[in-house]
Amino acid sequence: MTKAPSWTQLHAQVHTVIRQRQLFRPQQSILVAVSGGQDSLCLLKILGDLQQKWSWRLGVAHCDHGWSSDLGLADHVANIVGAWDLPFYLQIAPPLKETEAEARTWRYQALVETAEQAGFDTIVTGHTRSDRAETFLFNLLRGTGADGLSALTWKRTLTSEIQLVRPLLEVSRSTTGQFCQEFNLPVWQDEANQNLRYARNRIRSQLIPYLQEHFNPQVETALAQASELLRADVAHLEAEASQLLREAVCFTLGEESGSRRNCLNFLGLCSVSLALQRRVMRKFLGENMLKSPDFEQVEEMVRLINGSNRDRTSTLGKLAHSNQTVYGEVEGDWICLKTMP
């Protein structure tokens, strides 16, 4: 068998992306999330090979869900990491429902906890261009806006001290598979990835191949590019909305209950685009409500911008910190969140 080269085209591609997008700094502390699959092993190999150039401090974290399909996986990853002489951190989940959402939420909590305890300021995952395309479709089918369609970003803030970085977003899953074969990396074949009960697996194994065959062979690239374009639009709109919200918000005391009501002056919102009005209201509700607002709640608040005095919404849910049910009401030039009597 021909020996694999120590430096491949994929090494060069990822190295270029890291420099151009300024994903990492020299001597940075990086915690690599390794599931045992081909994407995370590919990422770990590349970062390990680049470590000397950047003087990074690398560590590896593995999240064990405790599911039957994961039996032996943690030991498998620990053996790989031990052979590469890297620090290994294992997190074992409490009893979890076998759902994508619950598993994902727990994983990020576990990774942040590990990073905080072990002194890492960056968590790295092996999400690829293929994941980006699948996430685009997954969120599109759920009825999301531009934020959801561009959800997989190169960098994201997890806490005030910890960043999440995804260096492989321009790399396809087929490329990471070829890389692992070239270097004889021991990829774990996760049975859960074949379970069509999960929507993402159906998108991966059924919808994407159908779109490739009948619409566009390069559909993954097209969707990933659309996500990248939308991300820039979202960043611009978010900055504008944040400024508008800062200018509009005021806190007053509720005369009836003596509790603090959250209000905003809507005069500055009347002349801006509907897209910005929606973002301002979503951010305003998101900062004050116990749960993130849904589409209908945001639309009701937007309607009040051009409403009359004492116009009001239906109930919006629970107020953060007090757990009281609230609604929105127009008071002169203000839209206020009021608690139910």
CSV table of C-alpha atoms in Angstrom, one decimal:
chain,number,residue,atom,x,y,z
A,1,MET,CA,0.0,0.0,0.0
A,2,THR,CA,1.2,3.5,-0.9
A,3,LYS,CA,2.0,5.5,2.2
A,4,ALA,CA,-0.3,8.5,2.7
A,5,PRO,CA,1.5,11.9,2.4
A,6,SER,CA,1.9,13.9,5.5
A,7,TRP,CA,0.6,17.0,3.9
A,8,THR,CA,-2.4,16.8,1.6
A,9,GLN,CA,-4.5,19.2,-0.5
A,10,LEU,CA,-7.1,19.1,2.3
A,11,HIS,CA,-4.4,20.1,4.9
A,12,ALA,CA,-3.6,23.1,2.7
A,13,GLN,CA,-7.3,24.0,2.2
A,14,VAL,CA,-8.1,24.0,5.9
A,15,HIS,CA,-4.9,25.9,6.7
A,16,THR,CA,-5.8,28.6,4.2
A,17,VAL,CA,-9.4,28.9,5.6
A,18,ILE,CA,-8.0,29.2,9.2
A,19,ARG,CA,-5.7,32.0,8.1
A,20,GLN,CA,-8.1,33.9,5.9
A,21,ARG,CA,-11.1,33.7,8.3
A,22,GLN,CA,-8.9,34.2,11.3
A,23,LEU,CA,-10.5,31.2,13.0
A,24,PHE,CA,-7.6,30.6,15.5
A,25,ARG,CA,-4.7,32.5,17.0
A,26,PRO,CA,-1.2,31.1,17.6
A,27,GLN,CA,-0.8,29.4,21.0
A,28,GLN,CA,-4.6,29.1,21.4
A,29,SER,CA,-6.2,26.5,23.7
A,30,ILE,CA,-8.5,24.3,21.5
A,31,LEU,CA,-10.9,21.6,22.6
A,32,VAL,CA,-11.8,19.3,19.7
A,33,ALA,CA,-15.1,17.6,19.9
A,34,VAL,CA,-14.6,14.0,18.6
A,35,SER,CA,-17.6,11.7,18.1
A,36,GLY,CA,-15.5,8.9,16.5
A,37,GLY,CA,-17.1,9.5,13.0
A,38,GLN,CA,-15.2,10.4,9.9
A,39,ASP,CA,-15.7,14.2,10.1
A,40,SER,CA,-14.4,14.7,13.6
A,41,LEU,CA,-11.4,12.2,13.1
A,42,CYS,CA,-10.5,14.1,9.9
A,43,LEU,CA,-10.6,17.4,11.8
A,44,LEU,CA,-8.5,16.0,14.7
A,45,LYS,CA,-5.9,14.7,12.3
A,46,ILE,CA,-5.6,18.0,10.4
A,47,LEU,CA,-5.4,20.1,13.6
A,48,GLY,CA,-2.9,17.8,15.1
A,49,ASP,CA,-0.7,18.1,12.0
A,50,LEU,CA,-1.0,21.9,12.1
A,51,GLN,CA,-0.4,22.1,15.8
A,52,GLN,CA,3.4,22.6,15.4
A,53,LYS,CA,2.9,25.5,13.0
A,54,TRP,CA,0.6,27.3,15.4
A,55,SER,CA,1.8,26.1,18.8
A,56,TRP,CA,-1.8,25.3,19.8
A,57,ARG,CA,-2.7,23.5,23.0
A,58,LEU,CA,-5.0,20.7,21.9
A,59,GLY,CA,-7.4,18.5,23.9
A,60,VAL,CA,-10.1,16.1,22.9
A,61,ALA,CA,-13.6,15.8,24.3
A,62,HIS,CA,-16.0,13.0,23.7
A,63,CYS,CA,-19.7,13.0,24.8
A,64,ASP,CA,-21.2,9.6,25.6
A,65,HIS,CA,-25.0,9.7,25.3
A,66,GLY,CA,-25.3,6.3,27.1
A,67,TRP,CA,-27.4,4.8,24.3
A,68,SER,CA,-27.1,1.2,23.2
A,69,SER,CA,-25.7,2.2,19.8
A,70,ASP,CA,-22.8,4.0,21.6
A,71,LEU,CA,-21.6,0.9,23.5
A,72,GLY,CA,-17.8,0.7,23.2
A,73,LEU,CA,-17.6,4.1,21.4
A,74,ALA,CA,-16.0,6.0,24.3
A,75,ASP,CA,-13.2,3.4,24.7
A,76,HIS,CA,-12.7,3.5,20.9
A,77,VAL,CA,-12.2,7.3,20.9
A,78,ALA,CA,-10.0,7.1,24.1
A,79,ASN,CA,-7.7,4.6,22.4
A,80,ILE,CA,-7.3,6.9,19.3
A,81,VAL,CA,-6.6,9.9,21.4
A,82,GLY,CA,-4.1,8.0,23.6
A,83,ALA,CA,-2.2,6.9,20.5
A,84,TRP,CA,-1.9,10.5,19.5
A,85,ASP,CA,-0.8,11.5,23.1
A,86,LEU,CA,-3.5,14.2,23.6
A,87,PRO,CA,-5.5,15.0,26.7
A,88,PHE,CA,-8.8,13.3,26.7
A,89,TYR,CA,-12.0,14.4,28.4
A,90,LEU,CA,-15.1,12.2,28.7
A,91,GLN,CA,-18.5,13.5,29.5
A,92,ILE,CA,-21.3,10.9,30.2
A,93,ALA,CA,-24.9,12.0,29.8
A,94,PRO,CA,-27.6,11.5,32.4
A,95,PRO,CA,-30.6,9.5,31.1
A,96,LEU,CA,-31.5,11.2,27.8
A,97,LYS,CA,-34.4,10.7,25.4
A,98,GLU,CA,-33.1,9.5,22.1
A,99,THR,CA,-34.0,12.7,20.2
A,100,GLU,CA,-31.7,14.9,18.1
A,101,ALA,CA,-32.7,18.1,19.9
A,102,GLU,CA,-32.1,16.8,23.5
A,103,ALA,CA,-28.8,15.1,22.6
A,104,ARG,CA,-27.5,18.3,20.8
A,105,THR,CA,-28.5,20.5,23.8
A,106,TRP,CA,-26.7,18.2,26.3
A,107,ARG,CA,-23.6,17.9,24.1
A,108,TYR,CA,-23.0,21.6,23.9
A,109,GLN,CA,-23.6,22.0,27.7
A,110,ALA,CA,-21.1,19.2,28.3
A,111,LEU,CA,-18.5,20.7,25.9
A,112,VAL,CA,-18.8,24.1,27.5
A,113,GLU,CA,-18.4,22.5,31.0
A,114,THR,CA,-15.3,20.6,29.9
A,115,ALA,CA,-13.8,23.7,28.3
A,116,GLU,CA,-14.4,25.8,31.4
A,117,GLN,CA,-13.0,23.2,33.8
A,118,ALA,CA,-9.9,22.4,31.6
A,119,GLY,CA,-9.1,26.0,30.6
A,120,PHE,CA,-9.9,25.9,26.8
A,121,ASP,CA,-11.3,29.1,25.2
A,122,THR,CA,-12.3,27.5,21.9
A,123,ILE,CA,-14.4,24.4,21.1
A,124,VAL,CA,-14.1,22.9,17.6
A,125,THR,CA,-16.5,20.7,15.8
A,126,GLY,CA,-16.3,18.8,12.5
A,127,HIS,CA,-19.4,20.1,10.8
A,128,THR,CA,-19.0,20.1,7.0
A,129,ARG,CA,-20.5,21.6,3.9
A,130,SER,CA,-22.8,18.6,3.8
A,131,ASP,CA,-24.0,19.4,7.3
A,132,ARG,CA,-24.6,23.0,6.3
A,133,ALA,CA,-26.8,21.9,3.4
A,134,GLU,CA,-28.7,19.4,5.5
A,135,THR,CA,-29.3,22.0,8.2
A,136,PHE,CA,-30.5,24.5,5.6
A,137,LEU,CA,-33.1,22.0,4.4
A,138,PHE,CA,-34.0,20.8,7.9
A,139,ASN,CA,-34.8,24.4,9.0
A,140,LEU,CA,-36.5,25.3,5.7
A,141,LEU,CA,-38.9,22.5,6.1
A,142,ARG,CA,-39.7,23.6,9.7
A,143,GLY,CA,-40.6,27.1,8.4
A,144,THR,CA,-37.7,29.3,9.5
A,145,GLY,CA,-36.3,32.6,8.5
A,146,ALA,CA,-32.9,33.7,7.3
A,147,ASP,CA,-31.4,33.0,10.7
A,148,GLY,CA,-32.3,29.4,10.6
A,149,LEU,CA,-31.2,28.9,7.0
A,150,SER,CA,-27.8,30.3,7.9
A,151,ALA,CA,-27.5,28.6,11.3
A,152,LEU,CA,-24.2,26.7,10.8
A,153,THR,CA,-21.6,29.5,11.0
A,154,TRP,CA,-17.8,29.5,11.0
A,155,LYS,CA,-17.7,31.0,14.6
A,156,ARG,CA,-20.3,31.4,17.3
A,157,THR,CA,-20.1,32.7,20.9
A,158,LEU,CA,-21.1,30.1,23.4
A,159,THR,CA,-20.2,32.0,26.6
A,160,SER,CA,-18.4,35.3,27.3
A,161,GLU,CA,-15.2,33.3,27.4
A,162,ILE,CA,-15.7,30.4,24.9
A,163,GLN,CA,-16.1,30.4,21.1
A,164,LEU,CA,-17.4,27.6,18.9
A,165,VAL,CA,-15.4,27.2,15.6
A,166,ARG,CA,-16.2,25.0,12.6
A,167,PRO,CA,-13.2,24.9,10.3
A,168,LEU,CA,-14.6,22.3,7.8
A,169,LEU,CA,-17.6,24.2,6.4
A,170,GLU,CA,-16.1,24.2,2.9
A,171,VAL,CA,-15.4,20.5,3.0
A,172,SER,CA,-17.8,17.8,1.9
A,173,ARG,CA,-18.5,14.6,3.8
A,174,SER,CA,-17.2,12.5,0.9
A,175,THR,CA,-13.9,14.4,1.2
A,176,THR,CA,-13.5,13.7,4.9
A,177,GLY,CA,-14.3,10.0,4.1
A,178,GLN,CA,-11.6,9.8,1.5
A,179,PHE,CA,-9.2,11.5,3.9
A,180,CYS,CA,-9.9,9.0,6.6
A,181,GLN,CA,-9.3,6.1,4.2
A,182,GLU,CA,-6.0,7.7,3.0
A,183,PHE,CA,-4.7,7.8,6.5
A,184,ASN,CA,-6.3,4.6,7.7
A,185,LEU,CA,-8.2,6.4,10.5
A,186,PRO,CA,-10.4,4.0,12.5
A,187,VAL,CA,-13.8,5.5,11.8
A,188,TRP,CA,-16.7,4.4,14.0
A,189,GLN,CA,-19.8,3.4,12.1
A,190,ASP,CA,-22.7,4.9,14.1
A,191,GLU,CA,-25.8,2.9,13.7
A,192,ALA,CA,-27.9,5.9,14.7
A,193,ASN,CA,-27.0,7.6,11.4
A,194,GLN,CA,-29.0,4.9,9.6
A,195,ASN,CA,-32.1,5.4,11.7
A,196,LEU,CA,-34.7,7.0,9.5
A,197,ARG,CA,-36.8,8.0,12.5
A,198,TYR,CA,-34.5,11.0,12.6
A,199,ALA,CA,-35.5,13.8,10.2
A,200,ARG,CA,-31.8,14.7,9.5
A,201,ASN,CA,-31.1,11.1,8.5
A,202,ARG,CA,-34.0,11.1,6.0
A,203,ILE,CA,-32.7,14.4,4.6
A,204,ARG,CA,-29.2,12.9,4.3
A,205,SER,CA,-30.1,9.5,2.8
A,206,GLN,CA,-33.2,10.3,0.9
A,207,LEU,CA,-33.8,14.0,0.1
A,208,ILE,CA,-30.3,15.1,-0.8
A,209,PRO,CA,-29.7,12.2,-3.1
A,210,TYR,CA,-33.1,12.8,-4.8
A,211,LEU,CA,-32.2,16.5,-5.3
A,212,GLN,CA,-28.8,15.6,-6.7
A,213,GLU,CA,-30.3,13.2,-9.2
A,214,HIS,CA,-33.3,15.2,-10.3
A,215,PHE,CA,-32.4,18.8,-9.8
A,216,ASN,CA,-28.7,19.7,-9.2
A,217,PRO,CA,-25.7,17.3,-8.8
A,218,GLN,CA,-24.0,20.1,-6.8
A,219,VAL,CA,-27.0,20.8,-4.5
A,220,GLU,CA,-24.9,20.6,-1.4
A,221,THR,CA,-22.5,23.3,-2.6
A,222,ALA,CA,-25.5,25.4,-3.8
A,223,LEU,CA,-27.3,25.2,-0.4
A,224,ALA,CA,-24.1,25.9,1.5
A,225,GLN,CA,-23.4,28.9,-0.6
A,226,ALA,CA,-26.9,30.2,0.0
A,227,SER,CA,-26.4,29.8,3.7
A,228,GLU,CA,-23.1,31.7,3.5
A,229,LEU,CA,-24.8,34.6,1.6
A,230,LEU,CA,-27.7,34.7,4.1
A,231,ARG,CA,-25.3,34.8,7.0
A,232,ALA,CA,-23.9,38.1,5.9
A,233,ASP,CA,-27.4,39.5,5.4
A,234,VAL,CA,-28.4,38.3,8.9
A,235,ALA,CA,-25.3,39.9,10.5
A,236,HIS,CA,-26.1,43.3,8.9
A,237,LEU,CA,-29.8,43.2,9.9
A,238,GLU,CA,-28.9,42.0,13.5
A,239,ALA,CA,-26.6,45.0,14.0
A,240,GLU,CA,-29.2,47.4,12.7
A,241,ALA,CA,-31.9,45.9,14.8
A,242,SER,CA,-29.8,45.9,18.0
A,243,GLN,CA,-29.1,49.7,17.5
A,244,LEU,CA,-32.8,50.4,16.9
A,245,LEU,CA,-33.8,48.4,20.0
A,246,ARG,CA,-31.2,50.3,22.2
A,247,GLU,CA,-32.8,53.6,21.0
A,248,ALA,CA,-36.3,52.4,21.6
A,249,VAL,CA,-36.2,50.7,25.0
A,250,CYS,CA,-37.2,52.3,28.2
A,251,PHE,CA,-38.0,50.9,31.6
A,252,THR,CA,-40.9,52.2,33.7
A,253,LEU,CA,-42.7,51.2,36.8
A,254,GLY,CA,-46.2,49.7,36.4
A,255,GLU,CA,-48.6,51.9,38.3
A,256,GLU,CA,-51.1,49.1,38.9
A,257,SER,CA,-48.9,46.4,40.2
A,258,GLY,CA,-45.7,48.2,41.2
A,259,SER,CA,-43.7,45.7,39.1
A,260,ARG,CA,-41.4,46.8,36.3
A,261,ARG,CA,-42.9,46.8,32.9
A,262,ASN,CA,-40.7,46.7,29.8
A,263,CYS,CA,-41.6,49.2,27.2
A,264,LEU,CA,-40.2,50.5,23.9
A,265,ASN,CA,-40.9,53.7,22.0
A,266,PHE,CA,-42.1,52.8,18.5
A,267,LEU,CA,-41.8,56.1,16.8
A,268,GLY,CA,-38.4,55.3,15.4
A,269,LEU,CA,-39.7,52.0,14.1
A,270,CYS,CA,-42.6,53.3,12.0
A,271,SER,CA,-40.3,54.2,9.0
A,272,VAL,CA,-38.0,51.2,8.9
A,273,SER,CA,-38.5,48.0,6.9
A,274,LEU,CA,-40.7,45.2,8.0
A,275,ALA,CA,-37.6,43.0,8.2
A,276,LEU,CA,-36.1,45.3,10.8
A,277,GLN,CA,-39.4,45.7,12.7
A,278,ARG,CA,-39.7,42.0,13.1
A,279,ARG,CA,-36.1,41.6,14.3
A,280,VAL,CA,-36.5,44.4,16.8
A,281,MET,CA,-39.7,42.8,18.2
A,282,ARG,CA,-38.2,39.3,18.2
A,283,LYS,CA,-35.1,40.6,20.1
A,284,PHE,CA,-37.3,42.7,22.5
A,285,LEU,CA,-39.5,39.7,23.3
A,286,GLY,CA,-36.5,37.3,23.5
A,287,GLU,CA,-34.9,39.5,26.2
A,288,ASN,CA,-38.0,39.6,28.3
A,289,MET,CA,-39.9,36.4,27.8
A,290,LEU,CA,-39.3,33.0,29.4
A,291,LYS,CA,-39.4,31.3,26.0
A,292,SER,CA,-38.3,32.5,22.5
A,293,PRO,CA,-41.2,34.1,20.7
A,294,ASP,CA,-42.8,32.3,17.8
A,295,PHE,CA,-43.8,33.8,14.4
A,296,GLU,CA,-47.4,34.7,15.5
A,297,GLN,CA,-46.2,36.5,18.7
A,298,VAL,CA,-43.7,38.6,16.8
A,299,GLU,CA,-46.3,39.5,14.1
A,300,GLU,CA,-48.8,40.7,16.9
A,301,MET,CA,-46.1,43.0,18.3
A,302,VAL,CA,-45.3,44.4,14.9
A,303,ARG,CA,-48.9,45.1,14.3
A,304,LEU,CA,-48.9,47.4,17.3
A,305,ILE,CA,-46.3,49.7,15.7
A,306,ASN,CA,-49.0,51.2,13.6
A,307,GLY,CA,-51.8,50.7,16.1
A,308,SER,CA,-53.9,53.0,18.2
A,309,ASN,CA,-53.7,53.8,21.9
A,310,ARG,CA,-54.8,50.8,24.0
A,311,ASP,CA,-54.5,48.3,21.1
A,312,ARG,CA,-53.2,45.1,22.5
A,313,THR,CA,-52.0,41.6,21.7
A,314,SER,CA,-53.3,38.3,22.9
A,315,THR,CA,-51.3,36.7,25.7
A,316,LEU,CA,-47.6,36.2,24.8
A,317,GLY,CA,-46.5,33.7,27.3
A,318,LYS,CA,-44.6,34.0,30.6
A,319,LEU,CA,-42.4,36.9,31.6
A,320,ALA,CA,-38.8,36.0,32.4
A,321,HIS,CA,-37.8,36.3,36.1
A,322,SER,CA,-41.5,36.6,37.3
A,323,ASN,CA,-43.2,33.8,35.4
A,324,GLN,CA,-46.3,36.0,35.0
A,325,THR,CA,-48.4,35.9,31.8
A,326,VAL,CA,-48.0,39.0,29.7
A,327,TYR,CA,-49.5,40.8,26.7
A,328,GLY,CA,-48.4,43.8,24.7
A,329,GLU,CA,-50.3,47.1,24.7
A,330,VAL,CA,-50.0,50.5,23.1
A,331,GLU,CA,-49.7,53.5,25.5
A,332,GLY,CA,-49.2,56.7,23.6
A,333,ASP,CA,-45.9,56.3,21.8
A,334,TRP,CA,-44.9,53.2,23.7
A,335,ILE,CA,-45.5,49.5,23.4
A,336,CYS,CA,-45.5,47.9,26.8
A,337,LEU,CA,-45.4,44.4,28.1
A,338,LYS,CA,-48.1,44.1,30.8
A,339,THR,CA,-48.9,41.3,33.2
A,340,MET,CA,-52.3,39.8,33.4
A,341,PRO,CA,-54.5,40.9,36.3
